PDB file of C-alpha atoms in Angstrom:
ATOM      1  CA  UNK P   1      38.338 -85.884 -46.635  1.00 41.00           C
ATOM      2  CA  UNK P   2      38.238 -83.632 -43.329  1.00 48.00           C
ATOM      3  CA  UNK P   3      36.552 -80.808 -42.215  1.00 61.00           C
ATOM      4  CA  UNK P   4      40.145 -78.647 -43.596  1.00 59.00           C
ATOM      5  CA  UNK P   5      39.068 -79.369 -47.162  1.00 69.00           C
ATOM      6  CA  UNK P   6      35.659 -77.381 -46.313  1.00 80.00           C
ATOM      7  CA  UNK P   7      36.516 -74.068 -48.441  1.00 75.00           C
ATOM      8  CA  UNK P   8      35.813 -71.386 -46.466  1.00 65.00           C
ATOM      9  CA  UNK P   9      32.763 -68.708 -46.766  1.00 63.00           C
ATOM     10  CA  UNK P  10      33.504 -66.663 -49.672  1.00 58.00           C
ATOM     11  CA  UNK P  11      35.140 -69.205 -51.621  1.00 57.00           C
ATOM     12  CA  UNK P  12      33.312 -68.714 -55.390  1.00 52.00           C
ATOM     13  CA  UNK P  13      31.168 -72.094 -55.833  1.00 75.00           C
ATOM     14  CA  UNK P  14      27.632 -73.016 -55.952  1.00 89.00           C
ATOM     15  CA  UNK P  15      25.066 -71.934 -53.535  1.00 95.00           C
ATOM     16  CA  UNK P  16      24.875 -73.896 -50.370  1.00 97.00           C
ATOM     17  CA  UNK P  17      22.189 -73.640 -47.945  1.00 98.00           C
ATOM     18  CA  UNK P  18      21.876 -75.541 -43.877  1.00 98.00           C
ATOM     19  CA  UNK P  19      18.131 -75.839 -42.207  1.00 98.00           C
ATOM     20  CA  UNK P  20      17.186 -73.689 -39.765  1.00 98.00           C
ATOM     21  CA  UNK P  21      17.183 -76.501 -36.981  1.00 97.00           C
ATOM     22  CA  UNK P  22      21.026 -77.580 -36.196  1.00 98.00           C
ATOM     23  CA  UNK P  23      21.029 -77.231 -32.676  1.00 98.00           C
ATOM     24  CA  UNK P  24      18.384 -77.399 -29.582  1.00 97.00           C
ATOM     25  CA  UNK P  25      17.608 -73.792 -29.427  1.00 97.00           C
ATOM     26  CA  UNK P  26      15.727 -70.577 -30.738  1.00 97.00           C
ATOM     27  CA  UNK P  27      15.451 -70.389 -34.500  1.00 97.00           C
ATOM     28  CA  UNK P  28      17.184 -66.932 -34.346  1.00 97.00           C
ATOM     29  CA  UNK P  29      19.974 -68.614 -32.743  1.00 97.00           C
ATOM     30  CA  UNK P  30      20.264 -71.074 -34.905  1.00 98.00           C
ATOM     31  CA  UNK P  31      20.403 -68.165 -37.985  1.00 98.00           C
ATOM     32  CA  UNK P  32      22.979 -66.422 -35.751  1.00 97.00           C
ATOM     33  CA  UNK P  33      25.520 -69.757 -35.604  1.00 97.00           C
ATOM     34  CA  UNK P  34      25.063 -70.263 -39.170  1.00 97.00           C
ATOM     35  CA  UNK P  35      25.940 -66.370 -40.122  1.00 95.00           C
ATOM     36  CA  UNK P  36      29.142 -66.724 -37.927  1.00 95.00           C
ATOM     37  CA  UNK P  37      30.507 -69.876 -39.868  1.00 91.00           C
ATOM     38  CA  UNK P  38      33.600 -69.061 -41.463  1.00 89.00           C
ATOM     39  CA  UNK P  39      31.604 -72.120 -43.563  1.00 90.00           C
ATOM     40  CA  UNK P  40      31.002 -72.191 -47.813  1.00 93.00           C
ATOM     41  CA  UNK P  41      26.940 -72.018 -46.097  1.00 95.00           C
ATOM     42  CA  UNK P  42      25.364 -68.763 -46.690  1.00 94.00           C
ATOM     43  CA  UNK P  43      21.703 -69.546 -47.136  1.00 97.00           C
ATOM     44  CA  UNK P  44      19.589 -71.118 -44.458  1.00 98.00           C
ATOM     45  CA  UNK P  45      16.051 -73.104 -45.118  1.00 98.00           C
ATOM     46  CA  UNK P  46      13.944 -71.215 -42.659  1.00 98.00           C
ATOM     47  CA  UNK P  47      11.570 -75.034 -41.723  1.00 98.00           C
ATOM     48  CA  UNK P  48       8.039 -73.728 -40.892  1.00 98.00           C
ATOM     49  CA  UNK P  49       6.520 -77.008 -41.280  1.00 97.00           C
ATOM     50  CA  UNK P  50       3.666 -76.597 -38.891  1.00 98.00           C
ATOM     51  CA  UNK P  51       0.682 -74.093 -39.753  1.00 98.00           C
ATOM     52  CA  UNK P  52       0.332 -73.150 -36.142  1.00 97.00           C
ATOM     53  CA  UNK P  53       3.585 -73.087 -34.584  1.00 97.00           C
ATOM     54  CA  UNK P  54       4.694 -71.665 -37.424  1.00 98.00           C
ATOM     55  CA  UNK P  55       2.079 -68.771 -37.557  1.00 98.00           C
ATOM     56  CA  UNK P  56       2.765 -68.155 -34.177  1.00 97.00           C
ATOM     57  CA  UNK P  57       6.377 -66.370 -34.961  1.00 97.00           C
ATOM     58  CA  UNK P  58       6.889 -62.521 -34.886  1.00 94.00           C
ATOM     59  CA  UNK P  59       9.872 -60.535 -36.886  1.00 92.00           C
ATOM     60  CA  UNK P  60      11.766 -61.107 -33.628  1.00 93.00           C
ATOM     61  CA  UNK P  61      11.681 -64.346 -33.766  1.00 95.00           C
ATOM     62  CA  UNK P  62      13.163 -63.946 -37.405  1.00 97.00           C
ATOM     63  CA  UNK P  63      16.182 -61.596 -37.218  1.00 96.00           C
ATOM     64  CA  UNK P  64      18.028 -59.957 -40.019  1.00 97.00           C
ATOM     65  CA  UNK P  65      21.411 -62.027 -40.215  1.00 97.00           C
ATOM     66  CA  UNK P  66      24.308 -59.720 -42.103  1.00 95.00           C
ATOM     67  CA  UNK P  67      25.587 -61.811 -45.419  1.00 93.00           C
ATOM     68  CA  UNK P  68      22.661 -64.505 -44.551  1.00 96.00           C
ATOM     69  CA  UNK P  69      20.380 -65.327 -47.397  1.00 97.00           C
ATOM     70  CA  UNK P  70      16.771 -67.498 -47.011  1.00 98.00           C
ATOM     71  CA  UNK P  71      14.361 -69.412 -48.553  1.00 98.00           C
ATOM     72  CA  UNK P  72      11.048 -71.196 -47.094  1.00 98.00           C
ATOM     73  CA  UNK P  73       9.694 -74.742 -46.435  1.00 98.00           C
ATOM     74  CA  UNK P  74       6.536 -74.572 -45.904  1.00 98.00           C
ATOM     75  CA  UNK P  75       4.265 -76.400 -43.745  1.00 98.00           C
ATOM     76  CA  UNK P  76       3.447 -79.904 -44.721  1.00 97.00           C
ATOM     77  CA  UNK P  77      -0.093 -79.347 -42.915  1.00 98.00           C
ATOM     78  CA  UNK P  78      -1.552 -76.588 -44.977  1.00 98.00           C
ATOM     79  CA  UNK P  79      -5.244 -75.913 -44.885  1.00 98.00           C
ATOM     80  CA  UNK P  80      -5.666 -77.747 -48.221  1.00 97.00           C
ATOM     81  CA  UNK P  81      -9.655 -79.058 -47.068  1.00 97.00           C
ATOM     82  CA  UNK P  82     -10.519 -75.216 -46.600  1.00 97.00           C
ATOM     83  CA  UNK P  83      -9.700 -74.628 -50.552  1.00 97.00           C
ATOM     84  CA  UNK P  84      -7.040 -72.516 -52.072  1.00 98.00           C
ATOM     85  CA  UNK P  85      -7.551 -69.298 -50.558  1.00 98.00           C
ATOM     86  CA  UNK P  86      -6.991 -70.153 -47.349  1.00 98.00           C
ATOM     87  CA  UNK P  87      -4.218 -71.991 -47.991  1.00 98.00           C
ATOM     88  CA  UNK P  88      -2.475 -69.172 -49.900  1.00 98.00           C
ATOM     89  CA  UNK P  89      -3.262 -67.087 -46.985  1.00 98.00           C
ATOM     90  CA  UNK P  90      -0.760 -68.878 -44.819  1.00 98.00           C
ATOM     91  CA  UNK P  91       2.025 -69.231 -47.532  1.00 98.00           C
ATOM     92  CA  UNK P  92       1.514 -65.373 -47.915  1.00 98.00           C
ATOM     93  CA  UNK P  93       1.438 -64.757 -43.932  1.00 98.00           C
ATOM     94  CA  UNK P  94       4.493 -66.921 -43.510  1.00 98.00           C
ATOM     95  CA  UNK P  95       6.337 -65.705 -46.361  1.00 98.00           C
ATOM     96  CA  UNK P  96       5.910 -61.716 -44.413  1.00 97.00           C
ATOM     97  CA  UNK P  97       6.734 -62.991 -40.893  1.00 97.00           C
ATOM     98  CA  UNK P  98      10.124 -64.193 -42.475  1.00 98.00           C
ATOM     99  CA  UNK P  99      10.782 -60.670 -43.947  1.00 97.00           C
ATOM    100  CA  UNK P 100      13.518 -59.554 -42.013  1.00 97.00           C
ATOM    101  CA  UNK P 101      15.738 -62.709 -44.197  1.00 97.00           C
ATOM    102  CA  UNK P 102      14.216 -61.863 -47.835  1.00 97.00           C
ATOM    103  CA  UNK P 103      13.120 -65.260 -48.636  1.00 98.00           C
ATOM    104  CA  UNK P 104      13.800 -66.017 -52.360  1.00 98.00           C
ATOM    105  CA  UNK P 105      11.361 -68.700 -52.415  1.00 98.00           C
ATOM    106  CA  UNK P 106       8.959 -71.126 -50.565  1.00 98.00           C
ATOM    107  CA  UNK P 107       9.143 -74.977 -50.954  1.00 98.00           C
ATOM    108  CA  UNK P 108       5.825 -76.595 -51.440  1.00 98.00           C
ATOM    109  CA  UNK P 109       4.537 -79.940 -50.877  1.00 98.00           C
ATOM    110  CA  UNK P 110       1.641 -80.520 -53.524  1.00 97.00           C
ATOM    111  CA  UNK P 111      -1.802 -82.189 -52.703  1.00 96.00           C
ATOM    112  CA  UNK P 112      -3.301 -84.398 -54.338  1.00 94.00           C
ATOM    113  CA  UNK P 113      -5.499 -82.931 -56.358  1.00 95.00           C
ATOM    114  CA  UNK P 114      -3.259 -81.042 -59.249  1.00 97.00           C
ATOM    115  CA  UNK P 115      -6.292 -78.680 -59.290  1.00 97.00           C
ATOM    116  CA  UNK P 116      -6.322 -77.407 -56.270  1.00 97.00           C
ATOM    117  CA  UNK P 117      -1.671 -76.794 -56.622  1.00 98.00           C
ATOM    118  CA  UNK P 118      -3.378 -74.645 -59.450  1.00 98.00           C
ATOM    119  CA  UNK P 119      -5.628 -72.533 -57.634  1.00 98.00           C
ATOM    120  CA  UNK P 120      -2.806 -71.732 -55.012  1.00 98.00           C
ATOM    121  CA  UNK P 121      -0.694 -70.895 -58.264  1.00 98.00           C
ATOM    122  CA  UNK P 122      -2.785 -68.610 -59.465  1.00 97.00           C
ATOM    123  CA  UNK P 123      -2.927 -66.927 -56.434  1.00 98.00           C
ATOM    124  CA  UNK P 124       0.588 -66.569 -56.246  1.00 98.00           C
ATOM    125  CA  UNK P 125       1.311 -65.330 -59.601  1.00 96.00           C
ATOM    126  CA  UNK P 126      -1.734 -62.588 -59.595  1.00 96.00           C
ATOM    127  CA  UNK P 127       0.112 -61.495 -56.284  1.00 97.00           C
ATOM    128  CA  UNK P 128       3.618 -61.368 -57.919  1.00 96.00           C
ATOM    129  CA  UNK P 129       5.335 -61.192 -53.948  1.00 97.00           C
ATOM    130  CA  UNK P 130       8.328 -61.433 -55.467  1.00 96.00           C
ATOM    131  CA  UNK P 131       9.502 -64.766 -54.197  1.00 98.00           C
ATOM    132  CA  UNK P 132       9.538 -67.785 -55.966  1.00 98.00           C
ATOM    133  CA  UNK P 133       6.667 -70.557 -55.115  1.00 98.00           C
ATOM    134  CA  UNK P 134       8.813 -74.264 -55.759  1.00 98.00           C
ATOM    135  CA  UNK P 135       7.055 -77.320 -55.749  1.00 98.00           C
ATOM    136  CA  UNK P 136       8.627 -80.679 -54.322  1.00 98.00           C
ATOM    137  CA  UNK P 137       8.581 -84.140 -55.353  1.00 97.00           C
ATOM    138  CA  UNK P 138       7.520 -86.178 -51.812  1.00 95.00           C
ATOM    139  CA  UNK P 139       6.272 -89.438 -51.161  1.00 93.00           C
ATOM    140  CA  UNK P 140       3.483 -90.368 -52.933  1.00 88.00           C
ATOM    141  CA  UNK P 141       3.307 -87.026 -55.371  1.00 89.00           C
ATOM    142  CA  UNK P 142       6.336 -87.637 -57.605  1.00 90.00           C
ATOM    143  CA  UNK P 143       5.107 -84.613 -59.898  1.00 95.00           C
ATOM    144  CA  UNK P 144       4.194 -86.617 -63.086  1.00 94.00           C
ATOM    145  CA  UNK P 145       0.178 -85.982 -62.262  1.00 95.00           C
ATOM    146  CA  UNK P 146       1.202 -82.397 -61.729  1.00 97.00           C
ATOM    147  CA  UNK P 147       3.611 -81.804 -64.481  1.00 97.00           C
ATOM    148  CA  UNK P 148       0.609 -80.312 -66.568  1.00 97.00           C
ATOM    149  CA  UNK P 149      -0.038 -77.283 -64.201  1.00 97.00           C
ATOM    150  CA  UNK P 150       3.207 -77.085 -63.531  1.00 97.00           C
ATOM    151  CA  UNK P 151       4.642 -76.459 -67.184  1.00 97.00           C
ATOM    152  CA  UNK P 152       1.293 -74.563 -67.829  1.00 96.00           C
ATOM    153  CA  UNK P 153       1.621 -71.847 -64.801  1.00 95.00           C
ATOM    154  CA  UNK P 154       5.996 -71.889 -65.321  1.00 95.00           C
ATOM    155  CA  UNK P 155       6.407 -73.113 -61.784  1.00 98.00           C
ATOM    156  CA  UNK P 156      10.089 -73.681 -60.495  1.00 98.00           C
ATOM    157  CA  UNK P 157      11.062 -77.395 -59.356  1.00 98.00           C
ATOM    158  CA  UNK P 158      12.477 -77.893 -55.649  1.00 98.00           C
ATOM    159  CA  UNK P 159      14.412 -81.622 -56.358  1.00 98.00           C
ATOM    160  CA  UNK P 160      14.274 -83.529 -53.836  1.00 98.00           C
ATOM    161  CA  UNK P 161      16.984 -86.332 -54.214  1.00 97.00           C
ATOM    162  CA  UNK P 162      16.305 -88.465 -50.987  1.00 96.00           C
ATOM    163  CA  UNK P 163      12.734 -88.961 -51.917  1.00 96.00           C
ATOM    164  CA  UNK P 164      13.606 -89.677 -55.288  1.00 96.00           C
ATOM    165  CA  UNK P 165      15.815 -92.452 -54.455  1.00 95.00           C
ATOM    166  CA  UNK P 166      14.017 -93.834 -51.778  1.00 94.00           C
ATOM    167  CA  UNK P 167      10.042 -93.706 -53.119  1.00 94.00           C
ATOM    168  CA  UNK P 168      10.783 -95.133 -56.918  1.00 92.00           C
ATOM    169  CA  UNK P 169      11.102 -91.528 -58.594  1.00 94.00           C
ATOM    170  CA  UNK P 170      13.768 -92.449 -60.819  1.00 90.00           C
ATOM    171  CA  UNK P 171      11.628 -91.295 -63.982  1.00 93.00           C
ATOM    172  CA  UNK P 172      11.985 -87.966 -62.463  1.00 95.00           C
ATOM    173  CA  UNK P 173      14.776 -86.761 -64.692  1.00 93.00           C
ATOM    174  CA  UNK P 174      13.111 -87.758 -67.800  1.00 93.00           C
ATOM    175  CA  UNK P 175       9.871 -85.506 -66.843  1.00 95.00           C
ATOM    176  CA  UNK P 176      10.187 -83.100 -70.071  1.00 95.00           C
ATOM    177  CA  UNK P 177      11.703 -79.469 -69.040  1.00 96.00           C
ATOM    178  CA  UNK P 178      12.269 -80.564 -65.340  1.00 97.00           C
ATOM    179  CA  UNK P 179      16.254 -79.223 -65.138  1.00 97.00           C
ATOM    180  CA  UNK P 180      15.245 -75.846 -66.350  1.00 96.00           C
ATOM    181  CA  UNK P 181      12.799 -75.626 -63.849  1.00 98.00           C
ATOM    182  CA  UNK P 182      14.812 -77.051 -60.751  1.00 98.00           C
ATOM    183  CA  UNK P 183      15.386 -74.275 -58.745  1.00 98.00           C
ATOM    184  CA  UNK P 184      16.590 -75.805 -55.741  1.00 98.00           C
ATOM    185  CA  UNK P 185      18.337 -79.517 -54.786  1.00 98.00           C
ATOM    186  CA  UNK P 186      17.371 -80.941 -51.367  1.00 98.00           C
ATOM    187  CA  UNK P 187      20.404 -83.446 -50.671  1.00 98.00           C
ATOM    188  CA  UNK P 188      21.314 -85.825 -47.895  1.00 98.00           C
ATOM    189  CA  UNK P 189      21.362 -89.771 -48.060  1.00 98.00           C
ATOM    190  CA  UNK P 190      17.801 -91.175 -47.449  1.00 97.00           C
ATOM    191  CA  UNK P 191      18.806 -94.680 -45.977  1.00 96.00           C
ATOM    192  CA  UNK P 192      18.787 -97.711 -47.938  1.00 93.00           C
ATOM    193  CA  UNK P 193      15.225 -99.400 -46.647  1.00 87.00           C
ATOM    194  CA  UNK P 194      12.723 -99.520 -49.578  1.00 82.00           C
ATOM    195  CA  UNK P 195      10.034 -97.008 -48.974  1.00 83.00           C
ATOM    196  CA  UNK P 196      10.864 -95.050 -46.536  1.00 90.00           C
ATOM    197  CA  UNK P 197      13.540 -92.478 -46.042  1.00 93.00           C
ATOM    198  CA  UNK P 198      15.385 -90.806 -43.383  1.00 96.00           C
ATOM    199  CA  UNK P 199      17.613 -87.924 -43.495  1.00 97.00           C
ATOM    200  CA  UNK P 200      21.129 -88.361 -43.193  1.00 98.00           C
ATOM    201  CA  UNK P 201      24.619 -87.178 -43.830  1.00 98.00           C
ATOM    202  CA  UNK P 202      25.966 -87.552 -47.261  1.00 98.00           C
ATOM    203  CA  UNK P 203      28.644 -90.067 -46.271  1.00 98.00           C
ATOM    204  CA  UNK P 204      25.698 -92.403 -45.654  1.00 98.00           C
ATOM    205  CA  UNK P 205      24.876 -92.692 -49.411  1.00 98.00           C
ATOM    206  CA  UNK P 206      25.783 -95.997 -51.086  1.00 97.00           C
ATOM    207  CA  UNK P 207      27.755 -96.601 -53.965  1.00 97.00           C
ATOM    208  CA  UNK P 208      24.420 -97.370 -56.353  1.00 97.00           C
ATOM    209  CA  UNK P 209      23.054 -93.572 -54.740  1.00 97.00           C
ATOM    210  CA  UNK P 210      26.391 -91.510 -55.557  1.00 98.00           C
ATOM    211  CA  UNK P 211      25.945 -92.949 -58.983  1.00 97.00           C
ATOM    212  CA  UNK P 212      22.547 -91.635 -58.889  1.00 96.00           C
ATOM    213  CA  UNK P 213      23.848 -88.465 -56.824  1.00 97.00           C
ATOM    214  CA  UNK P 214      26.321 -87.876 -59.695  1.00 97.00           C
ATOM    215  CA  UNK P 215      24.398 -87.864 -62.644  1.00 97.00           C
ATOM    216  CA  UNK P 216      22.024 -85.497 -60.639  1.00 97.00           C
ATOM    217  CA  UNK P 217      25.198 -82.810 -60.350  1.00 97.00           C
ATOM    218  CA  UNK P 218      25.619 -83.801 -64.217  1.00 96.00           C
ATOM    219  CA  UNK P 219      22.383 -82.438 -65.341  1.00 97.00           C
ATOM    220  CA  UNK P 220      21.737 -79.565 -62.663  1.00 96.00           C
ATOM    221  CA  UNK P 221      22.129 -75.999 -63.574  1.00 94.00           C
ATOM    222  CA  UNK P 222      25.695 -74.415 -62.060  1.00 93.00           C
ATOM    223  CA  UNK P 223      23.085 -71.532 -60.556  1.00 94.00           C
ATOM    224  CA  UNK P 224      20.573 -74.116 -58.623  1.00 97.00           C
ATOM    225  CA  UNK P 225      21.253 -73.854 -54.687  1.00 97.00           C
ATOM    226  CA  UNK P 226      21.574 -77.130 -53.114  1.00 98.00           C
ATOM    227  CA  UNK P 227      19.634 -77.228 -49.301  1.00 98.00           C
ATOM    228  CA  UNK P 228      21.632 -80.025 -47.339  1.00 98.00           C
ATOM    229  CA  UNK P 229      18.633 -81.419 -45.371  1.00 98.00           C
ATOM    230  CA  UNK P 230      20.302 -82.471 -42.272  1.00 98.00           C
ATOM    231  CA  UNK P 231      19.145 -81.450 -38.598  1.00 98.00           C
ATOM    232  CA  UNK P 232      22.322 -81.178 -36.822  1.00 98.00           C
ATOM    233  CA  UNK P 233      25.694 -79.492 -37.014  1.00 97.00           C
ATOM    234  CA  UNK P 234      27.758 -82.838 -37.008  1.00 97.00           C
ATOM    235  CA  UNK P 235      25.305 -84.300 -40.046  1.00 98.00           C
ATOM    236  CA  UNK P 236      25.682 -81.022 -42.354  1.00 97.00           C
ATOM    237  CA  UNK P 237      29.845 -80.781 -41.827  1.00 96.00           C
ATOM    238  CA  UNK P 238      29.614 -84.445 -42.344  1.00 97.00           C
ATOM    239  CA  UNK P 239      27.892 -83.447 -45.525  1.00 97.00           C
ATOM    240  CA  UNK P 240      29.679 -80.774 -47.085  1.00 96.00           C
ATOM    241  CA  UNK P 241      33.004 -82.624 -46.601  1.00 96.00           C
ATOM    242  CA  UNK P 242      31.926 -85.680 -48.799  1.00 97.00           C
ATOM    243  CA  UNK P 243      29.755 -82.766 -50.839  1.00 96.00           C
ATOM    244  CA  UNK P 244      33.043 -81.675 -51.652  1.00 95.00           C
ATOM    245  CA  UNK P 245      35.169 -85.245 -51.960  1.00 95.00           C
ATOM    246  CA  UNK P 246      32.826 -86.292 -54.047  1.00 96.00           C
ATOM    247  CA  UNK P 247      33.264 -83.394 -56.810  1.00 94.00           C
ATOM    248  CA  UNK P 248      36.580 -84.360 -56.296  1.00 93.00           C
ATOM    249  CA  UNK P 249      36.692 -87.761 -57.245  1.00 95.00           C
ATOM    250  CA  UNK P 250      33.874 -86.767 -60.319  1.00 95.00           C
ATOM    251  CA  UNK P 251      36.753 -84.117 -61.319  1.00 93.00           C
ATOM    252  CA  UNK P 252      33.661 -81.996 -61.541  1.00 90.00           C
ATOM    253  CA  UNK P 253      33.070 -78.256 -60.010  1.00 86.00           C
ATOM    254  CA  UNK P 254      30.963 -78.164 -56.745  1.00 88.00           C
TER     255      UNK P 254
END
């Protein structure tokens, strides 16, 4: 498949989102290429995941992007020791400085304690901000030990295939309710070496992982956005073409 089998942006199909980081420059440029693809992209992962650097944006750094939607992934070092609090106090902080883009939602990665991923919950729901917290599956927290809190607070599911592949997580699908709360698909082809991942184009998969891929698409709801979690231009077209030749050869809508 080429790049001329890409439909173009407006073409009705499923939500598709790029990261924020394609090419070696600001993160508003980077929102400003995306915006001007003539691409079926129209959602970009804003990646804030470090505290500090993070933090240290302004609204400037952030600009409103005509026809560009946003979510969050937020950062992987959270304040976690300092208790829930101050951890919420950065998602919340974060969450504002990305204003300007309306983030639907912020990606999580849980710690270890499910306690403590329900103290932050709390938080978020007695704020009702108005955006979506998700919660990830990621090495070493596949979500059973949190599944409690999770189906007890009604928090949404960010799927991460790549880590699911690559760390064992094949159970995932069978966790009870998980496709009515996955909210968001991160997708790329995590390598083939046995516990540990990278993150590459889609036309790296191998046959055994489109299988897997596949019956993925088969159970995901038609409204979930899928995130293609690739960090450069050549990677994500790379992507969406065999995104698309893929559904092709399934016979199945993208």
């Amino acid at each position: 498949m080429t790049s001329e089998n890409i439909p173009p942006t407006g073409v009705p199909s499923r939500k598709l989102a790029a990261t924020s980081w394609l090419w070696p420059t600001t993160l508003a440029d980077n929102l400003s290429r995306i915006g001007a693809w003539n691409l079926p992209v129209r959602q970009a992962a804003l990646l804030f995941y470090q505290s500090a650097l993070s933090l240290a944006y302004t609204q400037d750094d952030i600009p409103p992007v005509p026809g560009l939607e946003s979510h969050v992934h937020l950062p992987v070092d959270l304040p976690w020791k300092r208790g829930a609090a101050a951890v919420y106090a950065v998602i919340s902080r974060l969450m504002e400085l990305a204003g300007n883009l309306s983030p639907w939602g912020g990606v999580l990665h849980p710690p270890e304690a499910p306690g403590l991923l329900e103290s932050v919950a709390a938080l978020w729901r007695e704020a009702a901000p108005g955006w979506r917290l998700l919660v990830e599956n990621v090495p070493g927290q596949g979500l059973r030990r949190h599944w409690p809190v999770i189906q007890s607070l009604e928090l949404p599911v960010c799927l991460d295939v790549g880590h699911m592949m690559a760390f064992g997580q094949t159970w995932l699908p069978g966790l009870p309710g998980l496709w009515e709360r996955v909210e968001l698909l991160h997708c790329y082809a995590p390598g083939t070496e046995t516990g540990k991942h990278s993150h590459l184009a889609l036309d790296r998969l191998t046959p055994g992982q489109e299988d897997e891929l596949r019956a993925v698409f088969e159970a995901l709801p038609a409204k979930t956005p899928v995130l293609f979690e690739v960090f450069s231009e050549e990677d994500l077209r790379a992507s969406l073409e065999k995104f698309y030749g893929l559904h092709h050869e399934w016979g199945t809508a993208p």
